[in-house]
Structure formats: C-alpha cells, structure tokens
Amino acid sequence: MDWGMRNRLSKLIQRDGRALFIPIDHGYFQGPTRKLEKPGETIKPLLPYADAIMLTRGILRNCIDPTVDKPIILRVSGGTSMARRDELDQEGQITSVREAIRLNACAVSMSIFVGAPGEHQTLLNFARLVDECEDYGIPTMAVTAVGAELEKRDARYLALASRIAAELGARVVKTYYCEEGFEKVVDGCPVPIVIAGGPKVDSELEVFNWVYDAIQKGAIGVNLGRNIWQHDYPVAMAKAIRAIIHENATPKEAQQVFEETKRATTSG
Ligand code: 5RP
C-alpha cells in the first residue's frame, strides 16, 4: 500500500485498530434532519470524541471551521431526495475526486444499493470511484445503503452487500448491525467494517449493546449519527460509545460513563 493511502487510513483507523466516525451527511437526501438543522452547531461539542466526521462538501464549506483538526470523510454520492422515496437508490456521483482533494478530504464515501433497481448503476459508480481514488491514495468507504427498506438489514443481505463492496475495492465498509449472524457479515468481508445506527432508538443501552456486540464480532467501530446527535445528551452518548470502542468498556460500563457525563452536564 502506498504511503499516502496508509497515512490517510492511519488518521481514520486509530492505533488500536478501532474507529469512531460521526456522520452528519443526512441532509443530502433528507433535508434539515431533526437536530441537524444547523450541522456546525450539532457537531461542534462532539468533535473531541470523533476520530473522523462524514459530511458533504456543502456542509463542510459552510458549517465547519477550516482550522478543524479532524479527518474528513467526504460523501460524494447523492442526487436523490426523500420527496421521491422510491428512487432513493438512483444515486450518482455528486462531487469529484479533484474537489475531495481540494477540500483535503481524508477519505470519500459513496452509497451502493445492492438488491435495488439502482444496484448496477451504484456498483459501477463505486468501482469507478475506487479506480480514481486509488490513483491519488484516497481511501473509499462504501455505504451499504437500504434506502427506505430498513427491514433489509439481516445478516444474509448485509454479508452480500459488504462483500460486494470489498470486492469492488472499498478500503472500509459501512454497513448495519444485526443481532443474528453479524459475525457472518464480518467474516465474509476482508476489509474493516464500521456500523451505522439507523433511526434513533429509545434506549441508549440498546445502542451500547449493538456497538459492543459488533466489536466483539469483529467490526472496527461505528459510523454512528442519529443515535448520538438526536439524543438529548449527545456528548454523553459519544463518550460512552468511545469507551466501548477504544477502552473495551462493556455496555454496563458505557452506561456508567453515560450517566456520569449526563450528571455533569445537568449539574454544570
Ligand atoms: C445516511 C448515511 C449515514 O451516514 C449513516 O446511515 C449513518 O448514520 P445513522 O447512524 O444516523 O444511520 O450514510 O445518510
């Protein structure tokens, strides 16, 4: 692997082999998502706990201080919207690799929609992106997207989509966690896997359980958005999840970190 690729990957994946990415890219098809109306304000208190942040060029340019000392994962796919839910899988490349370099991105991310009408188009888009990014030593993160079909998130589907992403050359794969058979997803994918959370769930312990179990089964970390920043205590969530990822905390220990941070926030 070339020096530039290794250097960028080492900024994303920490020395312990783990990673906590916080995505704030949701507006690229959802518009002003709840608690992400002002993305710069949402992410600011969370930056100390993130190993990298994922976002589009528009939000990067307009909402993030360019002196920020955090690796950027630039989302370069899109072109669809919630206004046409049936066509969410029809993404194209919306940002060039040249622009990613100009913005000093550490990696780029693109969605692939395996099993959807847009499968062929999005897989070819991703393969082309890999070709170009490899020329410049830029890691690609494939986002195994399910659009509005959240029920697709079972081990069989996730293993299929993740393996295809790796076969096409992804350096990192972002997929979802599933309770049954997640180890099959990891075992069948020869590149590091991070998990997303999907829509916010009611209990923080549920999130800590997913993250912990995913790590035990071989994921290197998370690319977790709504279950951090849509929570009433986002910093407490980020700290607790960081403890699982980088300090091998159990879900119970993570809950303690969460409660302590929440208490300090409330009393402060
Ligand atoms: C959709 C994405 C998100 O970055 C990804 O889904 C992670 O966010 P969340 O944990 O909120 O699902 O690719 O825009």
XYZ file of N, CA and C and ligand atoms in Angstrom:
818
model
N 0.841 -1.196 0.000
C 0.000 0.000 0.000
C 0.882 1.255 0.000
N 0.510 2.216 -0.795
C 1.317 3.425 -0.920
C 1.243 4.273 0.366
N 2.271 5.126 0.540
C 2.389 5.924 1.769
C 1.155 6.801 2.006
N 0.680 7.447 0.934
C -0.458 8.371 1.102
C -1.704 7.635 1.579
N -1.972 6.494 0.975
C -3.136 5.696 1.388
C -2.975 5.256 2.844
N -1.782 4.782 3.177
C -1.554 4.305 4.558
C -1.684 5.444 5.548
N -1.149 6.593 5.170
C -1.199 7.754 6.060
C -2.643 8.177 6.314
N -3.436 8.236 5.255
C -4.844 8.647 5.426
C -5.605 7.611 6.257
N -5.377 6.341 5.948
C -6.088 5.304 6.727
C -5.701 5.356 8.198
N -4.436 5.705 8.466
C -3.997 5.733 9.873
C -4.631 6.897 10.636
N -5.074 7.919 9.897
C -5.769 9.030 10.568
C -7.214 8.639 10.892
N -7.756 7.728 10.082
C -9.150 7.300 10.288
C -9.227 6.166 11.304
N -8.400 5.152 11.081
C -8.416 3.971 11.964
C -7.251 4.147 12.931
N -7.584 4.178 14.211
C -6.586 4.559 15.222
C -5.602 3.416 15.491
N -4.597 3.704 16.304
C -3.536 2.720 16.561
C -4.061 1.407 17.133
N -5.184 1.486 17.847
C -5.767 0.259 18.412
C -6.590 -0.507 17.372
N -6.598 0.000 16.132
C -7.329 -0.680 15.063
C -8.815 -0.353 15.057
N -9.224 0.618 15.865
C -10.649 0.931 16.009
C -10.960 2.352 15.514
N -12.231 2.632 15.361
C -12.617 3.938 14.812
C -14.023 4.350 15.227
N -14.163 5.637 15.528
C -15.489 6.215 15.810
C -15.713 7.376 14.839
N -16.494 7.117 13.820
C -16.826 8.166 12.855
C -18.215 8.706 13.206
N -18.364 10.011 13.105
C -19.696 10.595 13.321
C -20.163 11.250 12.009
N -21.193 10.696 11.386
C -21.691 11.265 10.139
C -22.730 12.362 10.394
N -22.631 13.408 9.622
C -23.669 14.458 9.643
C -24.064 14.769 8.190
N -24.108 13.725 7.389
C -24.379 13.899 5.957
C -25.853 13.738 5.596
N -26.687 13.462 6.592
C -28.065 13.037 6.303
C -28.872 14.009 5.441
N -28.545 15.289 5.534
C -29.295 16.293 4.775
C -29.174 16.131 3.272
N -28.212 15.353 2.805
C -28.003 15.266 1.343
C -29.198 14.639 0.642
N -30.024 13.894 1.387
C -31.286 13.444 0.778
C -32.488 13.681 1.695
N -32.215 13.929 2.998
C -33.331 14.110 3.943
C -33.645 15.573 4.228
N -32.797 16.485 3.741
C -33.015 17.894 4.079
C -32.650 18.136 5.542
N -33.241 19.183 6.155
C -32.848 19.532 7.531
C -33.377 18.544 8.564
N -32.658 17.456 8.700
C -32.996 16.362 9.629
C -33.065 16.886 11.072
N -33.944 16.285 11.893
C -34.104 16.742 13.287
C -32.768 16.729 14.017
N -32.478 17.823 14.676
C -31.233 18.059 15.428
C -30.011 18.243 14.524
N -30.249 18.270 13.211
C -29.138 18.535 12.292
C -29.497 19.753 11.434
N -30.404 20.581 11.981
C -30.811 21.784 11.248
C -29.604 22.696 11.061
N -28.754 22.768 12.086
C -27.520 23.560 12.000
C -26.357 22.607 12.267
N -25.885 21.930 11.213
C -24.909 20.851 11.401
C -23.637 21.285 12.128
N -23.207 22.526 11.890
C -21.979 23.011 12.540
C -22.136 23.042 14.045
N -23.328 23.463 14.504
C -23.585 23.528 15.953
C -23.756 22.130 16.544
N -24.380 21.237 15.764
C -24.579 19.863 16.247
C -23.244 19.170 16.480
N -22.329 19.337 15.534
C -21.094 18.539 15.595
C -20.031 19.139 16.521
N -20.084 20.442 16.746
C -19.002 21.108 17.490
C -18.688 20.440 18.842
N -19.674 20.219 19.723
C -19.325 19.606 21.017
C -18.918 18.139 20.907
N -19.184 17.529 19.747
C -18.883 16.095 19.591
C -17.504 15.850 18.986
N -16.917 16.909 18.425
C -15.641 16.740 17.716
C -14.541 16.095 18.559
N -14.420 16.450 19.857
C -13.328 15.831 20.623
C -13.437 14.310 20.724
N -14.633 13.775 20.498
C -14.833 12.325 20.683
C -14.840 11.556 19.367
N -14.820 12.276 18.255
C -14.883 11.626 16.943
C -13.476 11.410 16.398
N -13.271 10.261 15.732
C -11.997 10.057 15.029
C -12.066 10.669 13.636
N -13.264 10.824 13.112
C -13.461 11.479 11.812
C -14.929 11.867 11.714
N -15.219 12.831 10.852
C -16.628 13.169 10.617
C -16.937 12.993 9.120
N -18.171 12.612 8.864
C -18.578 12.364 7.466
C -19.650 13.367 7.067
N -19.453 14.018 5.956
C -20.387 15.064 5.525
C -20.197 15.399 4.052
N -21.088 16.234 3.539
C -20.985 16.647 2.133
C -20.148 17.922 2.028
N -19.759 18.231 0.809
C -18.912 19.425 0.619
C -19.626 20.720 1.020
N -20.958 20.752 0.794
C -21.701 21.986 1.093
C -21.690 22.283 2.581
N -21.871 21.249 3.386
C -21.876 21.442 4.835
C -20.453 21.687 5.326
N -19.501 21.016 4.728
C -18.096 21.241 5.115
C -17.723 22.717 4.889
N -17.987 23.211 3.690
C -17.591 24.585 3.357
C -18.304 25.640 4.204
N -19.592 25.378 4.432
C -20.417 26.428 5.050
C -20.552 26.348 6.555
N -20.299 25.172 7.130
C -20.610 24.999 8.556
C -19.432 24.555 9.409
N -18.321 24.201 8.795
C -17.202 23.671 9.580
C -16.000 24.597 9.443
N -15.424 24.953 10.583
C -14.246 25.814 10.608
C -13.078 25.103 9.901
N -12.477 25.739 8.899
C -11.401 25.064 8.161
C -10.152 24.780 8.997
N -10.076 25.351 10.202
C -8.907 25.043 11.042
C -9.159 23.769 11.863
N -10.312 23.137 11.642
C -10.658 21.941 12.422
C -9.594 20.856 12.247
N -9.293 20.207 13.368
C -8.242 19.202 13.331
C -8.874 17.806 13.367
N -9.731 17.508 12.410
C -10.407 16.204 12.366
C -10.428 15.714 10.937
N -10.088 14.453 10.717
C -10.171 13.930 9.350
C -11.607 14.020 8.816
N -11.680 14.315 7.536
C -12.981 14.466 6.876
C -13.223 13.281 5.939
N -14.378 12.656 6.097
C -14.831 11.650 5.123
C -15.902 12.347 4.297
N -15.574 12.578 3.039
C -16.473 13.378 2.201
C -17.467 12.487 1.461
N -18.751 12.721 1.710
C -19.752 11.958 0.942
C -19.786 12.499 -0.483
N -19.585 11.618 -1.448
C -19.556 12.066 -2.846
C -20.683 11.463 -3.681
N -21.631 10.773 -3.031
C -22.775 10.277 -3.816
C -24.059 10.940 -3.337
N -25.029 11.006 -4.241
C -26.312 11.634 -3.920
C -27.090 11.872 -5.195
N -27.872 12.959 -5.177
C -28.671 13.286 -6.358
C -30.103 12.774 -6.244
N -30.508 12.344 -5.042
C -31.873 11.853 -4.821
C -32.446 12.576 -3.608
N -33.755 12.400 -3.341
C -34.335 13.053 -2.173
C -35.507 12.257 -1.625
N -35.841 12.550 -0.364
C -36.977 11.899 0.294
C -38.294 12.204 -0.407
N -38.289 13.268 -1.226
C -39.514 13.612 -1.946
C -39.851 12.530 -2.982
N -38.847 11.730 -3.353
C -39.095 10.604 -4.281
C -38.477 9.353 -3.662
N -39.138 8.890 -2.614
C -38.599 7.772 -1.816
C -38.306 6.535 -2.640
N -39.143 6.313 -3.681
C -38.959 5.105 -4.498
C -37.685 5.155 -5.329
N -37.104 6.335 -5.414
C -35.935 6.464 -6.286
C -34.655 6.748 -5.514
N -34.687 6.470 -4.199
C -33.503 6.763 -3.375
C -32.269 5.982 -3.824
N -32.502 4.875 -4.496
C -31.371 4.030 -4.928
C -30.748 4.504 -6.241
N -31.216 5.609 -6.761
C -30.722 6.069 -8.070
C -29.581 7.078 -7.922
N -28.726 6.890 -6.949
C -27.671 7.892 -6.709
C -26.606 7.891 -7.804
N -26.023 9.070 -7.962
C -24.870 9.227 -8.840
C -23.750 9.873 -8.048
N -22.637 10.133 -8.716
C -21.525 10.819 -8.038
C -21.792 12.317 -8.098
N -21.773 12.976 -6.952
C -22.131 14.400 -6.911
C -20.920 15.304 -6.657
N -19.795 14.699 -6.346
C -18.602 15.500 -6.055
C -17.399 14.778 -6.648
N -16.535 15.543 -7.317
C -15.392 14.905 -7.984
C -14.273 14.589 -6.989
N -13.393 13.723 -7.417
C -12.233 13.383 -6.583
C -11.315 14.613 -6.488
N -11.263 15.374 -7.556
C -10.462 16.607 -7.559
C -10.942 17.554 -6.444
N -12.263 17.682 -6.334
C -12.849 18.524 -5.278
C -12.534 17.937 -3.890
N -12.584 16.615 -3.780
C -12.260 15.978 -2.490
C -10.827 16.315 -2.085
N -9.931 16.321 -3.059
C -8.530 16.641 -2.769
C -8.406 18.120 -2.382
N -9.117 18.980 -3.121
C -9.091 20.417 -2.823
C -9.573 20.666 -1.388
N -10.554 19.881 -0.948
C -11.113 20.051 0.400
C -10.302 19.302 1.460
N -9.194 18.712 1.030
C -8.310 17.964 1.945
C -9.036 16.827 2.652
N -9.920 16.147 1.908
C -10.628 15.000 2.493
C -9.641 13.880 2.771
N -9.900 13.177 3.850
C -9.047 12.054 4.227
C -9.558 10.766 3.578
N -10.844 10.765 3.233
C -11.475 9.619 2.568
C -12.740 10.118 1.894
N -13.282 9.294 1.000
C -14.578 9.629 0.405
C -15.538 8.471 0.641
N -16.833 8.793 0.684
C -17.817 7.722 0.873
C -18.887 7.815 -0.200
N -19.394 6.651 -0.556
C -20.428 6.577 -1.595
C -21.365 5.427 -1.248
N -22.659 5.615 -1.485
C -23.623 4.546 -1.214
C -23.713 3.581 -2.375
N -23.893 2.309 -2.017
C -24.241 1.300 -3.025
C -25.577 0.685 -2.583
N -26.416 0.368 -3.546
C -27.772 -0.130 -3.239
C -27.937 -1.542 -3.801
N -27.361 -2.508 -3.104
C -27.455 -3.897 -3.571
C -28.900 -4.378 -3.442
N -29.392 -5.028 -4.493
C -30.743 -5.591 -4.464
C -31.830 -4.614 -4.860
N -31.453 -3.385 -5.166
C -32.446 -2.371 -5.571
C -32.305 -2.123 -7.075
N -33.305 -1.472 -7.697
C -33.169 -1.189 -9.132
C -31.865 -0.425 -9.467
N -31.401 0.372 -8.523
C -30.164 1.135 -8.779
C -28.888 0.358 -8.499
N -29.002 -0.943 -8.290
C -27.816 -1.744 -7.935
C -26.680 -1.580 -8.955
N -26.980 -1.876 -10.206
C -25.936 -1.890 -11.233
C -25.255 -0.520 -11.336
N -26.093 0.497 -11.423
C -25.567 1.864 -11.574
C -24.691 2.267 -10.377
N -25.153 1.957 -9.158
C -24.396 2.420 -7.985
C -23.131 1.585 -7.777
N -23.169 0.317 -8.177
C -21.953 -0.502 -8.059
C -20.900 -0.026 -9.058
N -21.339 0.287 -10.271
C -20.364 0.792 -11.256
C -19.829 2.158 -10.834
N -20.706 2.996 -10.287
C -20.248 4.307 -9.788
C -19.142 4.090 -8.751
N -19.388 3.138 -7.863
C -18.417 2.912 -6.794
C -17.097 2.375 -7.357
N -17.193 1.436 -8.282
C -15.968 0.864 -8.866
C -15.143 1.959 -9.560
N -15.817 2.856 -10.249
C -15.102 3.953 -10.927
C -14.457 4.881 -9.901
N -15.189 5.122 -8.827
C -14.642 5.983 -7.765
C -13.379 5.355 -7.164
N -13.428 4.050 -6.939
C -12.254 3.354 -6.388
C -11.061 3.533 -7.332
N -11.281 3.321 -8.627
C -10.183 3.478 -9.596
C -9.526 4.848 -9.462
N -10.354 5.872 -9.402
C -9.812 7.227 -9.364
C -9.140 7.516 -8.022
N -9.777 7.090 -6.952
C -9.224 7.378 -5.611
C -7.922 6.629 -5.371
N -7.816 5.427 -5.907
C -6.569 4.670 -5.721
C -5.404 5.414 -6.388
N -5.682 6.088 -7.505
C -4.631 6.868 -8.180
C -4.047 7.929 -7.264
N -4.892 8.463 -6.374
C -4.450 9.573 -5.508
C -4.258 9.154 -4.056
N -4.361 7.862 -3.781
C -4.139 7.384 -2.408
C -5.241 7.776 -1.441
N -6.456 7.890 -1.949
C -7.573 8.289 -1.084
C -8.455 7.081 -0.774
N -8.633 6.758 0.507
C -9.481 5.614 0.858
C -10.940 5.859 0.497
N -11.600 4.787 0.089
C -13.028 4.861 -0.218
C -13.799 4.068 0.838
N -14.870 4.663 1.318
C -15.757 3.938 2.229
C -17.078 3.682 1.503
N -17.408 2.401 1.336
C -18.696 2.056 0.716
C -19.758 2.057 1.796
N -20.864 2.701 1.482
C -22.005 2.746 2.402
C -23.039 1.768 1.855
N -23.261 0.655 2.551
C -24.249 -0.315 2.055
C -25.632 0.206 2.445
N -26.254 0.897 1.508
C -27.489 1.628 1.811
C -28.719 0.776 1.514
N -29.767 1.006 2.324
C -31.024 0.272 2.111
C -32.182 1.211 1.767
N -31.880 2.507 1.643
C -32.941 3.462 1.343
C -34.014 3.410 2.420
N -35.271 3.355 2.001
C -36.361 3.328 2.983
C -36.644 1.902 3.476
N -35.969 0.899 2.893
C -36.270 -0.505 3.232
C -35.416 -1.005 4.397
N -35.700 -0.494 5.594
C -34.877 -0.806 6.763
C -34.935 -2.289 7.134
N -36.033 -2.949 6.754
C -36.192 -4.373 7.106
C -35.187 -5.265 6.376
N -34.499 -4.687 5.375
C -33.486 -5.468 4.650
C -32.279 -5.842 5.517
N -32.185 -5.224 6.712
C -30.939 -5.342 7.473
C -30.796 -6.685 8.199
N -30.690 -7.787 7.429
C -30.394 -9.076 8.067
C -29.004 -9.541 7.594
N -28.485 -10.564 8.283
C -27.094 -10.970 8.048
C -26.845 -11.365 6.593
N -27.797 -12.075 6.017
C -27.605 -12.551 4.645
C -27.425 -11.375 3.678
N -28.315 -10.392 3.809
C -28.241 -9.230 2.930
C -26.976 -8.404 3.210
N -26.718 -8.168 4.494
C -25.579 -7.313 4.846
C -24.256 -7.962 4.447
N -24.194 -9.300 4.563
C -22.970 -10.011 4.152
C -22.784 -9.887 2.641
N -23.873 -9.995 1.913
C -23.809 -9.875 0.448
C -23.308 -8.479 0.052
N -23.970 -7.466 0.592
C -23.632 -6.092 0.206
C -22.210 -5.727 0.643
N -21.821 -6.158 1.846
C -20.491 -5.794 2.357
C -19.399 -6.478 1.544
N -19.632 -7.754 1.212
C -18.620 -8.472 0.443
C -18.462 -7.863 -0.953
N -19.579 -7.497 -1.554
C -19.508 -6.883 -2.889
C -18.727 -5.571 -2.815
N -18.992 -4.801 -1.768
C -18.270 -3.524 -1.612
C -16.765 -3.781 -1.532
N -16.383 -4.807 -0.770
C -14.956 -5.123 -0.630
C -14.381 -5.610 -1.961
N -15.157 -6.427 -2.662
C -14.678 -6.953 -3.956
C -14.438 -5.816 -4.945
N -15.251 -4.766 -4.854
C -15.094 -3.636 -5.783
C -13.933 -2.722 -5.375
N -13.379 -2.968 -4.196
C -12.169 -2.221 -3.819
C -12.314 -1.264 -2.659
N -13.438 -1.316 -1.950
C -13.598 -0.415 -0.791
C -12.464 -0.644 0.195
N -11.991 0.423 0.806
C -10.970 0.293 1.857
C -11.624 0.117 3.218
N -12.849 0.634 3.345
C -13.650 0.479 4.564
C -15.092 0.262 4.101
N -15.839 -0.557 4.843
C -17.249 -0.761 4.513
C -18.105 -0.316 5.687
N -19.081 0.526 5.381
C -20.063 0.893 6.404
C -21.322 0.096 6.142
N -21.707 -0.680 7.150
C -22.942 -1.447 6.996
C -23.760 -1.306 8.268
N -24.792 -2.120 8.412
C -25.608 -2.065 9.629
C -25.289 -3.252 10.519
N -25.637 -3.091 11.786
C -25.527 -4.207 12.732
C -26.794 -5.048 12.636
N -26.650 -6.356 12.850
C -27.833 -7.199 13.021
C -27.529 -8.159 14.157
N -28.547 -8.450 14.933
C -28.329 -9.258 16.137
C -27.956 -10.694 15.781
N -28.661 -11.238 14.808
C -28.431 -12.633 14.397
C -27.387 -12.687 13.295
N -26.286 -13.361 13.530
C -25.342 -13.663 12.450
C -24.444 -12.528 11.998
N -24.258 -11.500 12.844
C -23.399 -10.392 12.397
C -21.968 -10.873 12.112
N -21.542 -11.929 12.824
C -20.181 -12.437 12.599
C -20.015 -12.906 11.148
N -21.093 -13.349 10.525
C -21.004 -13.800 9.118
C -20.743 -12.604 8.199
N -21.288 -11.465 8.590
C -21.078 -10.248 7.793
C -19.589 -9.885 7.839
N -19.029 -9.914 9.041
C -17.618 -9.527 9.226
C -16.700 -10.576 8.602
N -17.007 -11.847 8.848
C -16.121 -12.909 8.354
C -16.039 -12.943 6.829
N -17.108 -12.534 6.174
C -17.118 -12.590 4.711
C -16.597 -11.326 4.051
N -16.129 -10.393 4.851
C -15.707 -9.100 4.292
C -14.246 -8.850 4.661
N -13.342 -8.886 3.684
C -11.917 -8.789 4.004
C -11.404 -7.378 4.287
N -12.278 -6.415 4.398
C -11.826 -5.065 4.778
C -12.579 -4.625 6.037
N -12.022 -3.637 6.753
C -12.652 -3.232 8.016
C -14.100 -2.769 7.849
N -14.906 -3.152 8.845
C -16.337 -2.799 8.834
C -16.654 -1.859 9.988
N -17.403 -0.799 9.679
C -17.982 0.045 10.733
C -19.502 -0.044 10.602
N -20.190 0.109 11.727
C -21.655 0.007 11.654
C -22.319 1.374 11.838
N -23.423 1.535 11.110
C -24.284 2.712 11.296
C -25.400 2.323 12.252
N -26.136 3.307 12.691
C -27.180 3.012 13.666
C -28.575 2.990 13.085
N -28.804 3.782 12.043
C -30.169 3.926 11.535
C -30.954 4.888 12.407
N -32.291 4.882 12.273
C -33.119 5.812 13.044
C -32.881 5.667 14.546
N -33.090 6.771 15.270
C -32.818 6.761 16.713
C -33.736 5.759 17.419
N -33.143 5.019 18.359
C -33.940 4.093 19.168
C -34.149 4.710 20.552
N -35.074 4.120 21.348
C -35.447 4.754 22.616
C -34.417 4.626 23.720
N -33.697 3.478 23.742
C -32.823 3.275 24.897
C -31.352 3.344 24.512
N -30.582 4.105 25.304
C -29.146 4.192 25.000
C -28.468 2.842 25.204
N -28.976 2.056 26.170
C -28.358 0.754 26.425
C -28.449 -0.147 25.190
N -29.530 -0.009 24.460
C -29.665 -0.795 23.225
C -28.518 -0.464 22.254
N -28.218 0.821 22.150
C -27.129 1.241 21.255
C -25.799 0.685 21.778
N -25.583 0.784 23.087
C -24.314 0.282 23.645
C -24.201 -1.224 23.402
N -25.320 -1.932 23.514
C -25.298 -3.385 23.265
C -24.918 -3.703 21.824
N -25.510 -2.952 20.861
C -25.173 -3.189 19.443
C -23.695 -2.987 19.220
N -23.220 -1.814 19.704
C -21.832 -1.442 19.401
C -20.887 -2.474 20.017
N -21.164 -2.836 21.261
C -20.318 -3.807 21.959
C -20.319 -5.139 21.201
N -21.498 -5.617 20.860
C -21.591 -6.919 20.198
C -20.911 -6.876 18.821
N -21.111 -5.783 18.106
C -20.484 -5.649 16.785
C -18.959 -5.705 16.910
N -18.423 -5.033 17.921
C -16.960 -5.025 18.124
C -16.483 -6.439 18.502
N -17.231 -7.102 19.390
C -16.845 -8.477 19.772
C -16.798 -9.377 18.535
N -17.681 -9.087 17.577
C -17.765 -9.959 16.402
C -16.857 -9.493 15.260
N -16.070 -8.458 15.510
C -15.040 -8.108 14.533
C -15.169 -6.775 13.826
N -16.239 -6.022 14.079
C -16.311 -4.671 13.490
C -15.209 -3.826 14.128
N -14.725 -2.818 13.392
C -13.662 -1.979 13.981
C -14.251 -0.757 14.674
N -15.542 -0.523 14.509
C -16.119 0.660 15.145
C -17.429 1.047 14.514
N -17.703 2.329 14.554
C -19.010 2.802 14.090
C -18.887 4.014 13.175
N -19.939 4.204 12.407
C -20.189 5.454 11.697
C -21.604 5.797 12.147
N -21.711 6.390 13.315
C -22.997 6.462 14.008
C -23.444 7.911 14.143
N -24.623 8.187 13.594
C -25.115 9.552 13.580
C -26.271 9.804 14.532
N -27.498 9.458 14.082
C -28.706 9.871 14.809
C -28.756 9.385 16.245
N -28.230 8.183 16.496
C -28.293 7.682 17.876
C -27.294 8.388 18.784
N -26.463 9.245 18.213
C -25.632 10.142 19.040
C -26.276 11.522 19.071
N -26.385 12.170 17.919
C -26.752 13.601 17.973
C -28.254 13.883 18.054
N -29.087 12.865 17.885
C -30.519 13.118 18.156
C -30.873 12.816 19.607
N -29.914 12.303 20.356
C -30.160 12.018 21.776
C -30.176 13.346 22.541
N -30.888 13.367 23.681
C -30.925 14.600 24.488
C -29.552 14.904 25.091
N -28.720 13.854 25.225
C -27.372 14.038 25.780
C -26.333 13.499 24.797
N -26.110 14.230 23.702
C -25.235 13.698 22.648
C -23.783 13.496 23.094
N -23.281 14.402 23.930
C -21.882 14.260 24.370
C -21.743 13.010 25.241
N -22.724 12.781 26.108
C -22.685 11.583 26.955
C -22.734 10.323 26.083
N -23.531 10.367 25.027
C -23.585 9.214 24.110
C -22.239 9.005 23.429
N -21.661 10.089 22.932
C -20.384 9.966 22.211
C -19.288 9.430 23.135
N -19.258 9.933 24.372
C -18.221 9.479 25.312
C -18.398 7.998 25.657
N -19.654 7.601 25.852
C -19.920 6.205 26.221
C -19.566 5.259 25.068
N -19.904 5.662 23.860
C -19.606 4.807 22.703
C -18.099 4.763 22.473
N -17.461 5.885 22.713
C -15.995 5.923 22.589
C -15.348 4.960 23.591
N -15.929 4.887 24.779
C -15.376 3.982 25.799
C -15.484 2.522 25.338
N -16.577 2.175 24.678
C -16.712 0.790 24.179
C -15.671 0.528 23.095
N -15.543 1.493 22.193
C -14.671 1.282 21.031
C -13.192 1.317 21.408
N -12.816 2.319 22.173
C -11.375 2.499 22.406
C -10.889 2.033 23.781
N -11.822 1.778 24.705
C -11.371 1.336 26.037
C -11.957 -0.020 26.410
N -12.538 -0.685 25.428
C -13.121 -2.015 25.655
C -14.153 -2.041 26.778
N -14.873 -0.946 26.962
C -15.909 -0.911 28.007
C -17.058 -1.854 27.631
N -17.659 -2.450 28.640
C -18.850 -3.277 28.412
C -20.057 -2.324 28.290
N -21.201 -2.828 27.836
C -22.373 -1.958 27.781
C -22.699 -1.352 29.149
N -22.522 -2.142 30.221
C -22.820 -1.638 31.558
C -21.853 -0.498 31.937
N -20.585 -0.693 31.599
C -19.602 0.364 31.888
C -19.886 1.605 31.044
N -20.305 1.365 29.808
C -20.646 2.501 28.937
C -21.837 3.269 29.521
N -22.782 2.530 30.073
C -23.944 3.180 30.688
C -23.490 4.070 31.856
N -22.487 3.593 32.591
C -21.966 4.408 33.707
C -21.319 5.694 33.184
N -20.535 5.540 32.116
C -19.905 6.731 31.509
C -21.005 7.701 31.086
N -22.039 7.142 30.459
C -23.160 7.963 30.009
C -23.796 8.710 31.184
N -24.118 7.968 32.258
C -24.806 8.579 33.414
C -23.927 9.653 34.057
N -22.637 9.348 34.208
C -21.732 10.333 34.842
C -21.650 11.610 34.009
N -21.537 11.428 32.695
C -21.415 12.618 31.819
C -22.720 13.394 31.814
N -23.826 12.662 31.810
C -25.141 13.319 31.835
C -25.293 14.125 33.130
N -24.889 13.517 34.240
C -24.995 14.220 35.529
C -24.172 15.499 35.525
N -22.935 15.368 35.009
C -22.048 16.542 34.973
C -22.633 17.631 34.083
N -23.273 17.221 32.985
C -23.878 18.200 32.056
C -25.050 18.902 32.740
N -25.857 18.103 33.456
C -27.070 18.674 34.069
C -26.712 19.576 35.250
N -25.708 19.141 36.027
C -25.399 19.954 37.215
C -24.525 21.164 36.855
N -23.866 21.113 35.691
C -22.949 22.188 35.321
C -23.594 23.347 34.780
C -27.041 8.150 5.535
C -25.683 7.733 5.921
C -25.288 7.917 7.318
O -24.015 8.465 7.386
C -25.312 6.598 8.003
O -26.568 5.979 7.821
C -25.016 6.671 9.485
O -25.905 7.446 10.184
P -27.011 6.863 11.165
O -26.264 6.219 12.332
O -27.793 8.063 11.586
O -27.811 5.835 10.414
O -24.929 7.258 5.143
O -27.008 9.444 5.121
